[in-house]
Coordinates of C-alpha atoms and ligand atoms in Angstrom, one line a residue:
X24 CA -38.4 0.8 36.9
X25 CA -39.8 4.1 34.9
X26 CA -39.2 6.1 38.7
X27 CA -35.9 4.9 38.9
X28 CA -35.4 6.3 34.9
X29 CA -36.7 9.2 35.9
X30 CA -34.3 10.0 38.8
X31 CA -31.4 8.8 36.2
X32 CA -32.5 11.2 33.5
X33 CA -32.7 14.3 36.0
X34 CA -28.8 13.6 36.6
X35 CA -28.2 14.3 32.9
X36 CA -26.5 17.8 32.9
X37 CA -28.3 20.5 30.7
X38 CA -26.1 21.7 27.4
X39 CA -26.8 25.2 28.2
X40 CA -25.2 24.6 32.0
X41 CA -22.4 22.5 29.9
X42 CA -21.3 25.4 27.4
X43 CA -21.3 28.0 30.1
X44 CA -18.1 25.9 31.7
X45 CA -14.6 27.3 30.8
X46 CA -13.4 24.2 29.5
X47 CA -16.2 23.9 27.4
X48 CA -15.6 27.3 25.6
X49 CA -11.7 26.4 24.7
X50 CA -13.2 23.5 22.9
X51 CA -15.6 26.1 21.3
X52 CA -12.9 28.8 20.6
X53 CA -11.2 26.0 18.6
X54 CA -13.8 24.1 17.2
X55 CA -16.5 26.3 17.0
X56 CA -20.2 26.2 18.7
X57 CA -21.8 24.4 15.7
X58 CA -19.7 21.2 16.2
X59 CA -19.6 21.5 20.6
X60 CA -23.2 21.7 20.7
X61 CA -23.8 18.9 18.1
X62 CA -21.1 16.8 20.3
X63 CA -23.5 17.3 23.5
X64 CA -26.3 16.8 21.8
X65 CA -25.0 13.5 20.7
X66 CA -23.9 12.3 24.1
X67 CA -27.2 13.4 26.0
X68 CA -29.2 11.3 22.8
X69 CA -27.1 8.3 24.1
X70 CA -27.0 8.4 27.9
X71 CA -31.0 8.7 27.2
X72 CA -30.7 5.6 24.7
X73 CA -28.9 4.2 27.9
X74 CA -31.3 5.0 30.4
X75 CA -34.2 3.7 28.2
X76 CA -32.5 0.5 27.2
X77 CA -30.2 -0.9 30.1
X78 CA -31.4 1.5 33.0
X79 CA -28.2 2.9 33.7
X80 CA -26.3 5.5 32.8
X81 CA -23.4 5.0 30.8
X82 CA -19.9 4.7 31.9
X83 CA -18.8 8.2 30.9
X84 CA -21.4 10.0 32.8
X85 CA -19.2 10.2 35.6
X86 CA -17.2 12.9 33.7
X87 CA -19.0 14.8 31.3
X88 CA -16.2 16.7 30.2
X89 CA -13.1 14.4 30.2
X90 CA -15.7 12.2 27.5
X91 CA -16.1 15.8 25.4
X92 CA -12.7 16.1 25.4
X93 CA -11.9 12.4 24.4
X94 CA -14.5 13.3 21.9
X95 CA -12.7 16.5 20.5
X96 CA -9.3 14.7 20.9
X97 CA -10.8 12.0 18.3
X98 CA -12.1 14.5 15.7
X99 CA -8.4 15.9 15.3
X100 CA -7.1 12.7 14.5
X101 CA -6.6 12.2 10.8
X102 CA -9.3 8.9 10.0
X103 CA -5.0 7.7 8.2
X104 CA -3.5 6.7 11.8
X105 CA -0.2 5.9 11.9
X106 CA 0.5 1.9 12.2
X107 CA 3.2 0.1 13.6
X108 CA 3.4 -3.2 10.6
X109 CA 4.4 -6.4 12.0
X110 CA 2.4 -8.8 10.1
X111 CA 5.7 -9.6 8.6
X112 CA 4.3 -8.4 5.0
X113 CA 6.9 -5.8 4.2
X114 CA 4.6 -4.0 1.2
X115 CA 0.9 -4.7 2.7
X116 CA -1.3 -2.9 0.3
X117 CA -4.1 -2.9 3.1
X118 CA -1.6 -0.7 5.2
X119 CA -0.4 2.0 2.1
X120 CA 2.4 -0.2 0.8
X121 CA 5.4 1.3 1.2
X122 CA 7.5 4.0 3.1
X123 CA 8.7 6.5 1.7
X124 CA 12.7 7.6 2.1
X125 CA 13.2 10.5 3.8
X126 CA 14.3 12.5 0.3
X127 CA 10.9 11.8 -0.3
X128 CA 8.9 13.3 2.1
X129 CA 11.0 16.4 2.0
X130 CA 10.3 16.8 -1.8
X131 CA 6.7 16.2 -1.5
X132 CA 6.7 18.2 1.2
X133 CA 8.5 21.4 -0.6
X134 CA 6.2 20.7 -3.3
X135 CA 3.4 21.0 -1.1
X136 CA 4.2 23.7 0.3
X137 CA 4.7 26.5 -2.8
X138 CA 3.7 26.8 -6.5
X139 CA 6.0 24.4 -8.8
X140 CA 7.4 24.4 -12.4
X141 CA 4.9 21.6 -12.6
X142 CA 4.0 22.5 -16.6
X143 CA 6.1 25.4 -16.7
X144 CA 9.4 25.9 -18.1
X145 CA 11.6 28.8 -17.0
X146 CA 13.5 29.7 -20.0
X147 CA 10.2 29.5 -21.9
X148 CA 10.6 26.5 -23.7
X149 CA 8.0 24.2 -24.1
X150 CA 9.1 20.4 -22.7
X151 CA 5.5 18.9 -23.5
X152 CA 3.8 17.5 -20.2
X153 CA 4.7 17.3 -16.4
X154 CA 5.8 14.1 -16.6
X155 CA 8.9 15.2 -18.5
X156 CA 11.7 15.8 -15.8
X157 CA 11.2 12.6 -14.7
X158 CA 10.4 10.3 -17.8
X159 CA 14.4 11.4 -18.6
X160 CA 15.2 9.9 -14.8
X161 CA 13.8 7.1 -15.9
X162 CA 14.8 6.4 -19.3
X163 CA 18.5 7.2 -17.6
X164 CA 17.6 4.2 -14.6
X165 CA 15.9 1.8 -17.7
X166 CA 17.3 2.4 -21.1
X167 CA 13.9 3.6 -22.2
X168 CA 13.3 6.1 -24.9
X169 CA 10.4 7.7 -22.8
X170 CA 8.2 7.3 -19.9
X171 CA 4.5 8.4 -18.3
X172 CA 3.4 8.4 -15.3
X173 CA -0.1 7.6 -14.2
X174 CA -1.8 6.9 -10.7
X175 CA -1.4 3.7 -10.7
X176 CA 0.1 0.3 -12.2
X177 CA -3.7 -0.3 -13.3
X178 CA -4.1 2.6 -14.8
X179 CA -0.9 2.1 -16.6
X180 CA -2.0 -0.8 -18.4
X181 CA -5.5 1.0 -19.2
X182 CA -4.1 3.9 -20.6
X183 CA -1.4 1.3 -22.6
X184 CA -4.1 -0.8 -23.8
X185 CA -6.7 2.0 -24.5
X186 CA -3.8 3.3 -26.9
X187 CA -2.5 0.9 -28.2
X188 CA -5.2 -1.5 -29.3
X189 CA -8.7 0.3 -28.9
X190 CA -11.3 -1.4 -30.6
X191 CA -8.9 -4.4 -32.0
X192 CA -7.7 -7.5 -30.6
X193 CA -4.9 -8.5 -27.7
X194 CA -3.5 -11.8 -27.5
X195 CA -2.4 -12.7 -24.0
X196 CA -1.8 -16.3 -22.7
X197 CA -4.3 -18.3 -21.0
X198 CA -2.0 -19.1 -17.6
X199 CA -1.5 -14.6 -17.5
X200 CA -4.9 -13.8 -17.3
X201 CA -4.4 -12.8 -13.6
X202 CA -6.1 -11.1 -10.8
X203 CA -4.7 -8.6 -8.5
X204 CA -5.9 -8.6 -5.0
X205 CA -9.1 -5.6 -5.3
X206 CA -11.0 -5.8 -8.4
X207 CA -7.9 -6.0 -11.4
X208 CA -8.5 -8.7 -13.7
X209 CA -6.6 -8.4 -16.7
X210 CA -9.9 -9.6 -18.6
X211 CA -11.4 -7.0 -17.1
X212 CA -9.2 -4.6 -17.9
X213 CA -9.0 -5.3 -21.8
X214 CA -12.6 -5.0 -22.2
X215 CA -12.5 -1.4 -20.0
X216 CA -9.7 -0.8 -22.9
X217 CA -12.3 -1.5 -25.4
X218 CA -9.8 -4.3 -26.5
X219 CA -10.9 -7.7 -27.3
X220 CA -9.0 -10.4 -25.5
X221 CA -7.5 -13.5 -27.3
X222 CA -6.4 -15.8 -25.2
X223 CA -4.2 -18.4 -26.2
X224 CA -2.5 -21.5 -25.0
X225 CA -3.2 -23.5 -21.6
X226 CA -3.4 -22.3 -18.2
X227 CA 0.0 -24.1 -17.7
X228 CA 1.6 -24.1 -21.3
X229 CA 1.9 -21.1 -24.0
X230 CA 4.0 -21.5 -26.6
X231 CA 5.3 -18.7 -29.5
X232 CA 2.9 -20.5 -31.6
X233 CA -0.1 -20.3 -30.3
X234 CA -0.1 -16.8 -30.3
X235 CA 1.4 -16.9 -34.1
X236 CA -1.5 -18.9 -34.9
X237 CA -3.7 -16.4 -33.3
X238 CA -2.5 -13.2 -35.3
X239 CA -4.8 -11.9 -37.9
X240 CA -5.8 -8.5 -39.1
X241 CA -7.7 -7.5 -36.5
X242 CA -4.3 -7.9 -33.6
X243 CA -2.9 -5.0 -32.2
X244 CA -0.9 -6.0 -29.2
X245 CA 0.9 -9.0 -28.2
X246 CA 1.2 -9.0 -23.9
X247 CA 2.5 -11.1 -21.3
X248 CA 1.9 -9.8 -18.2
X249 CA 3.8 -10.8 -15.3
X250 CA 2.2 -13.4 -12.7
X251 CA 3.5 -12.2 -9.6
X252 CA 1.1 -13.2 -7.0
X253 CA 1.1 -16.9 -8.0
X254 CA 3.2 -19.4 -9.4
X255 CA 2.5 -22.6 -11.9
X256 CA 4.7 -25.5 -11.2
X257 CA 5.4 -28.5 -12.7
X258 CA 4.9 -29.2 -16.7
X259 CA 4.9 -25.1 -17.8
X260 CA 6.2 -23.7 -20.7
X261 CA 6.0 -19.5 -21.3
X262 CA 6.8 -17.3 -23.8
X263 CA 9.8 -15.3 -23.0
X264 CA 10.0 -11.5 -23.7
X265 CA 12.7 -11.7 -26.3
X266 CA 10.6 -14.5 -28.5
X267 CA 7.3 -12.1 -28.5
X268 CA 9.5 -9.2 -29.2
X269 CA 10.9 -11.0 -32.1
X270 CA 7.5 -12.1 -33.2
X271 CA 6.3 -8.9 -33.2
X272 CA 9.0 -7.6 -35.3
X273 CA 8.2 -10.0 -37.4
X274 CA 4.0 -9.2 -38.2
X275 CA 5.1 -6.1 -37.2
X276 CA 2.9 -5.6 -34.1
X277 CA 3.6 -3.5 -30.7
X278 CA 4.5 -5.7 -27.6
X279 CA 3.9 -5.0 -24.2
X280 CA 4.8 -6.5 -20.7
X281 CA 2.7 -5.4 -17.7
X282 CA 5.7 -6.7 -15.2
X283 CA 3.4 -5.6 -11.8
X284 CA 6.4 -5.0 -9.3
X285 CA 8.9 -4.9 -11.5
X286 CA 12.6 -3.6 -10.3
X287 CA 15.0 -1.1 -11.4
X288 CA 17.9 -2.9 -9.8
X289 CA 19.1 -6.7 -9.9
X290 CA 17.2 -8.2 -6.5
X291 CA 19.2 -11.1 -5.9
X292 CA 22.2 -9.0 -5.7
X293 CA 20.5 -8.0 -2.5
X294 CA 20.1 -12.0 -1.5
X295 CA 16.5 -11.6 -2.1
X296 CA 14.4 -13.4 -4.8
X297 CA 14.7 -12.7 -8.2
X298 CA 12.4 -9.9 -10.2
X299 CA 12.4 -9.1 -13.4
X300 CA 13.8 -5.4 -14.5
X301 CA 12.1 -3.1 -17.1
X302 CA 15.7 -3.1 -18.7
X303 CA 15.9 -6.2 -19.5
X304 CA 12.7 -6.4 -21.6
X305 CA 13.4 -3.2 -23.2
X306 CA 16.8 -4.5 -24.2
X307 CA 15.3 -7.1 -25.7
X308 CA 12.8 -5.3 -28.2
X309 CA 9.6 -5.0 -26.1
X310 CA 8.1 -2.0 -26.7
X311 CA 6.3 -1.3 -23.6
X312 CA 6.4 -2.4 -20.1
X313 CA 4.2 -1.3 -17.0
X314 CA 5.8 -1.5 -13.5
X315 CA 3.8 -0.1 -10.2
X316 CA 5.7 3.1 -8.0
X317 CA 4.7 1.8 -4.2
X318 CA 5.7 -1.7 -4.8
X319 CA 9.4 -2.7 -4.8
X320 CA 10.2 0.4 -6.1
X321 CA 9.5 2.2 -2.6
X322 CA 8.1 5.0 -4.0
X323 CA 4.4 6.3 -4.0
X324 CA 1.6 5.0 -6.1
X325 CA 2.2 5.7 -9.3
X326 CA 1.8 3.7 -12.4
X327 CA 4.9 3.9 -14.8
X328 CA 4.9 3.5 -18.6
X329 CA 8.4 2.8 -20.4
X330 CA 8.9 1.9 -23.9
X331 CA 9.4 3.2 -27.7
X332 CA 9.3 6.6 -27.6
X333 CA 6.9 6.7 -30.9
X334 CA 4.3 4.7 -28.4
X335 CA 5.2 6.9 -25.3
X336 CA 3.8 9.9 -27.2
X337 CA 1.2 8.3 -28.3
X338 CA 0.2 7.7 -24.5
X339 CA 0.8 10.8 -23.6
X340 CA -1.7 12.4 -26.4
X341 CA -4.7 9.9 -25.2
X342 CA -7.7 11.7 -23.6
X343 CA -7.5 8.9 -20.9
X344 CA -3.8 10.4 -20.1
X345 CA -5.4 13.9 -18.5
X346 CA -7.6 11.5 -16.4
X347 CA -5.2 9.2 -14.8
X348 CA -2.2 11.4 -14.6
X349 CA -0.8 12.6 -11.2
X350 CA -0.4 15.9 -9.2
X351 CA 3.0 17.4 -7.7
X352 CA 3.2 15.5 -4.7
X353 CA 3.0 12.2 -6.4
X354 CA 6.2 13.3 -9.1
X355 CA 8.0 14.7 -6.5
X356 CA 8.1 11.4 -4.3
X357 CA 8.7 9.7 -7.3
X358 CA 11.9 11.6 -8.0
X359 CA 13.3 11.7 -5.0
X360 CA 12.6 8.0 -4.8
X361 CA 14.3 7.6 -8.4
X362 CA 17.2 9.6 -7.5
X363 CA 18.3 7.1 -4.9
X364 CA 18.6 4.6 -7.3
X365 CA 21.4 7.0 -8.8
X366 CA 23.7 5.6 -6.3
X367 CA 22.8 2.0 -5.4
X368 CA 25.0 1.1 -2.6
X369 CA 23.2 3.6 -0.6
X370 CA 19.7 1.9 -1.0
X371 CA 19.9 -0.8 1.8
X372 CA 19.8 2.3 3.9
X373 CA 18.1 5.2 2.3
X374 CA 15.2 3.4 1.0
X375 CA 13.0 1.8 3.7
X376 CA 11.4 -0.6 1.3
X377 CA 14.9 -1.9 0.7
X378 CA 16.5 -1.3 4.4
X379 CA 13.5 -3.5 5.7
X380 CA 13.5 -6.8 3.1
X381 CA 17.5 -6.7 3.5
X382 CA 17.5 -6.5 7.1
X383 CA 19.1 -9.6 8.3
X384 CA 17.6 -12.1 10.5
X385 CA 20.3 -11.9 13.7
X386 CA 19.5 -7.7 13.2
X387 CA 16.0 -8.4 13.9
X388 CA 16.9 -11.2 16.3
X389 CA 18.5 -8.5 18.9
X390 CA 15.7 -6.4 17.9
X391 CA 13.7 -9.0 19.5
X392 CA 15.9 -9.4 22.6
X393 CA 15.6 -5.3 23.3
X394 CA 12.2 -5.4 23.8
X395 CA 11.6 -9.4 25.0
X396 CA 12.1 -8.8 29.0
X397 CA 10.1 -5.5 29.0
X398 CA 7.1 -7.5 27.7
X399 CA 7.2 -10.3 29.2
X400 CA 7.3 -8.1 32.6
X401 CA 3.8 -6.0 31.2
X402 CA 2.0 -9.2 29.7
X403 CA 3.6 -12.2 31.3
X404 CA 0.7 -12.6 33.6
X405 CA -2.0 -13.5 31.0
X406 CA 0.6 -14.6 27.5
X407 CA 3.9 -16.3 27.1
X408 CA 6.1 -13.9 25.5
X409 CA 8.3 -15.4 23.7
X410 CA 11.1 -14.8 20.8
X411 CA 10.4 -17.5 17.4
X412 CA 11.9 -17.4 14.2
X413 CA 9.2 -16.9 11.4
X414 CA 9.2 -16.3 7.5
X415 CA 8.3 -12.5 6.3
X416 CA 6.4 -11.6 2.8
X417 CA 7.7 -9.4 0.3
X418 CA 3.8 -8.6 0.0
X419 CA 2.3 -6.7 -3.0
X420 CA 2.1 -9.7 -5.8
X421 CA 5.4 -10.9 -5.0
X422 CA 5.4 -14.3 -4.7
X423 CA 4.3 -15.8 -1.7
X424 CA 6.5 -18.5 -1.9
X425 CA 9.1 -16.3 -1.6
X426 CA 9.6 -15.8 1.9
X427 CA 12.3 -13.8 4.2
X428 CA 13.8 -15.5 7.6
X429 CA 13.1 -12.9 9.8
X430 CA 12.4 -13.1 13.9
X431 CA 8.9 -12.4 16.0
X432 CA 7.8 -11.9 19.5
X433 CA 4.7 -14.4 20.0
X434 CA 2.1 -14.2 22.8
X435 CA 0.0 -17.1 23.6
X436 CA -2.8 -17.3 26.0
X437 CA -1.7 -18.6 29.4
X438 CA -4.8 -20.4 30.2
X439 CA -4.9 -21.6 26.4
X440 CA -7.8 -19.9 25.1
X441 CA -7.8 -18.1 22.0
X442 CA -10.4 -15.6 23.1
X443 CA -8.2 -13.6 24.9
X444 CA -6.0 -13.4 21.8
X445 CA -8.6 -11.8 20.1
X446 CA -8.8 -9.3 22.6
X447 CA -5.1 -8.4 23.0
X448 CA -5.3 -7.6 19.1
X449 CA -8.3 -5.8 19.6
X450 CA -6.7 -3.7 22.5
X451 CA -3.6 -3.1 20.0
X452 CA -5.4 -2.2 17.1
X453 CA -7.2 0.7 19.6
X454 CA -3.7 1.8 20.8
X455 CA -2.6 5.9 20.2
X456 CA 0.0 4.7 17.3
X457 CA -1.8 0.5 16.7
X458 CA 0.5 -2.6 16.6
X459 CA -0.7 -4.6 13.7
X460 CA 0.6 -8.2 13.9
X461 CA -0.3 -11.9 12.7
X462 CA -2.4 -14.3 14.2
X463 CA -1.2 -18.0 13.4
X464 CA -0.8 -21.4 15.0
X465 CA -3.0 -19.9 18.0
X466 CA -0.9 -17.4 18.9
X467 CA 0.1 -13.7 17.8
X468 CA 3.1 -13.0 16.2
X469 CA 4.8 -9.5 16.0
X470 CA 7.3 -10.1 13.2
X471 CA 10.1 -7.1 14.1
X472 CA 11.3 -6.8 10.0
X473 CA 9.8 -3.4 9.8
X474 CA 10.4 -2.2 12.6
X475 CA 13.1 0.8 13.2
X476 CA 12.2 2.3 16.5
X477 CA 11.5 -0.2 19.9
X478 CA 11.3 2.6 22.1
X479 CA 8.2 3.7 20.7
X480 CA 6.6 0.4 20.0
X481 CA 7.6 0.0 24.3
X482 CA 5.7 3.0 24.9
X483 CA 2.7 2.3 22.9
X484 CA 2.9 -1.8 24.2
X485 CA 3.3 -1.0 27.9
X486 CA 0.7 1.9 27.9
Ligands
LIG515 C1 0.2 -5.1 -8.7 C2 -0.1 -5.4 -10.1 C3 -0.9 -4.5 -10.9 C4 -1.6 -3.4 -10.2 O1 -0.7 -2.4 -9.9 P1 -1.2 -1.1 -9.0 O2 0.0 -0.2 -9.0 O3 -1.6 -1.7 -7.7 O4 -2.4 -0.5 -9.7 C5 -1.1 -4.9 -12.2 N1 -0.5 -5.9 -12.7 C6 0.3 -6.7 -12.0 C7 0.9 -7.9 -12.7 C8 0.5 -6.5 -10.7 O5 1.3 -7.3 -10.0

């Protein structure tokens, strides 16, 4: 056994010999000796782990080089791959949400790629904070006095609550004390906010009076915030924006809706569920509402503040502000993502977010039938390949009730074990570009809503 090692480890090439070779010193010329050396090092420490342990030597021993070069390949590759999404969840957080419109990427790009009036104003007056160019987009798209713009829809309501109420008291309804998938609890939140939570009502009934009942001196905010990723049926009763606006008017306390997804424009206009607008709670009285950028908005993550103007600057002026606020890139995207709402009837097909949940079921039906034969020809042999209607996700905190008629290509095992299921995702998720899809009811779905291009997704499947 140790003779036979032996023999094994005298066919493991020096590192000296190896960086001689002339394809050894391209990789050096671009990657430099430092990182080539520590590569070969690395793969002699394992073909000796492999000698040692199995008494072989490992697979890629048969070519040296080609495995260095695999190597290399994999260290250019950013550790953000590009994914194909057919888990049928339009916004899946996991996989960055959502896509941005072309406009977009060429803003952030331009922005990128030179210095920016970021906090600079040309004709030397002084607009405030780099938020301002855009805060007017959005009071035009929400009927708010004034906006800010933070990295996220949780830092939004931080920074809203650290403001508003620091150090005094929040009454919130019981059945709104939500969590949001990754660690936001609105609890959780308030006391990071330095706020002390009242909660009032039952988890399924709130009325206007318990949270009367709960005002004293010590309240400084009256919130609802918006439970998106679940949904109590049956005996309920909420308080609607316009009552806490009113009630606020009357003790003459600051209201605020964290609304989640939130939507500039009217959804079911669209045919697709129903979301509530910023507008509409502004309109009402409400003088604050938080909505995410990378959720139904399509845009990138950004958390946006819209309300009173008095409360706005007060926002902006909070230390916490200079913390959570965003760079170029991120109010770039977000313009250009704005903008497009400037002319709606152009969304379906500008904004992918959009073009994807309106896409209609016979679209993604022939979607299905352009790609069906090819893989049934590469995979018949081991899966039936088929073509079955299934239900996407909005995804995000939407509701997951609320689902989308939408059309899939299924593989299931021929010989009726699952294992092999696993695999074929496995093998997928390894791919150059990875197909993402859905494992349910023993087979694997590949729901085709977000999907714009077959002839790459045939390339990648049939590689
Ligand atoms: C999604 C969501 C958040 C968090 O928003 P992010 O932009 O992901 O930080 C907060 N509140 C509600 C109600 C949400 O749905």
């Amino acid at each position: 056994m140790v003779e036979a090692n032996l023999a094994l480890y005298r066919q493991l090439p020096s590192i000296d010999k190896l960086l001689q070779l002339d394809e050894v010193q391209i990789l050096v010329e671009q990657s430099g000796l430092h990182w080539v050396t520590t590569c070969l090092r690395e793969m002699q420490e394992q073909a000796r782990k492999c000698i040692s342990q199995q008494g072989q030597l490992p697979d890629w021993h048969i070519d040296w080089l080609k495995e260095l070069a695999k190597r290399h390949d994999e260290l250019g590759q950013s550790a953000l791959k590009n994914v194909f999404n057919l888990t049928g969840t339009v916004l899946h957080t996991n996989l960055g949400r959502a896509v941005m419109s072309k406009t977009a990427i060429d803003a952030v790009s331009k922005a990128m790629s030179s210095s920016v009036t970021l906090e600079y104003s040309l004709d030397g007056a002084m607009r405030g904070h780099r938020d301002r160019a855009i805060a007017d987009l959005l009071c035009e798209l929400t009927g708010a006095e004034d906006a800010c713009i933070v990295n996220n829809n949780a830092a939004a309501v931080l920074l809203l609550l650290a403001t508003v109420a620091n150090g005094q008291q929040v009454i919130v309804s019981r059945g709104e004390l939500v969590e949001i998938g990754g660690a936001f609890r609105v609890p959780d939140v308030m006391s990071q906010a330095g706020c002390q939570l009242v909660e009032v009502g039952t988890t399924n009934r709130t009325h206007l009076r318990d949270y009367e009942n709960a005002i004293n001196e010590h309240t400084a905010l009256l919130m609802k915030v918006h439970t998106s990723n679940y949904s109590i049926e049956g005996f309920t009763a909420e308080v609607e924006g316009h009552e806490l606006a009113e009630l606020g008017k009357k003790y003459q306390l600051p209201t605020a809706i964290d609304l989640g997804s939130g939507s500039m424009i009217d959804m079911t206009a669209y045919g697709l569920p129903e979301e509530p607008m910023p507008h509409t709670y502004l309109t009402q009285g409400v003088d604050l509402v938080s909505i995410s950028g990378d959720k139904l908005l399509g845009g990138p993550q950004a958390g946006i503040i819209l309300g009173k103007k008095k409360w706005i600057d007060a926002i902006q002026k909070h230390p916490l502000k200079r913390a959570l606020r965003v760079d170029k890139m991120t109010l770039a995207a977000l313009e250009a993502t704005l903008k497009l709402y400037l002319t709606p009837e152009k969304l379906t097909n500008d904004l992918p977010t959009l073009r994807w949940l309106t896409r209609d079921p016979e679209t993604i039906r022939r979607s299905a039938d352009n790609v069906l034969v090819a893989l049934q020809a590469f995979y018949g042999d081991k899966f039936i390949v088929e073509i079955e209607p299934c239900l996407s996700q909005i995804g995000s905190g939407s509701l997951p009730i609320d689902r989308l008629p939408s059309f899939a290509i299924t593989f299931a095992p021929l010989n009726g074990k699952g294992g092999t299921l696993e695999q074929l995702a496995s093998h997928w998720r390894q791919l150059s570009e990875p197909v993402i899809g859905r494992m349910k009811d023993g087979k694997l779905w590949l729901d085709l809503r977000c999907l714009d291009d077959e002839h790459t997704l045939l390339q990648v499947l049939l590689s």
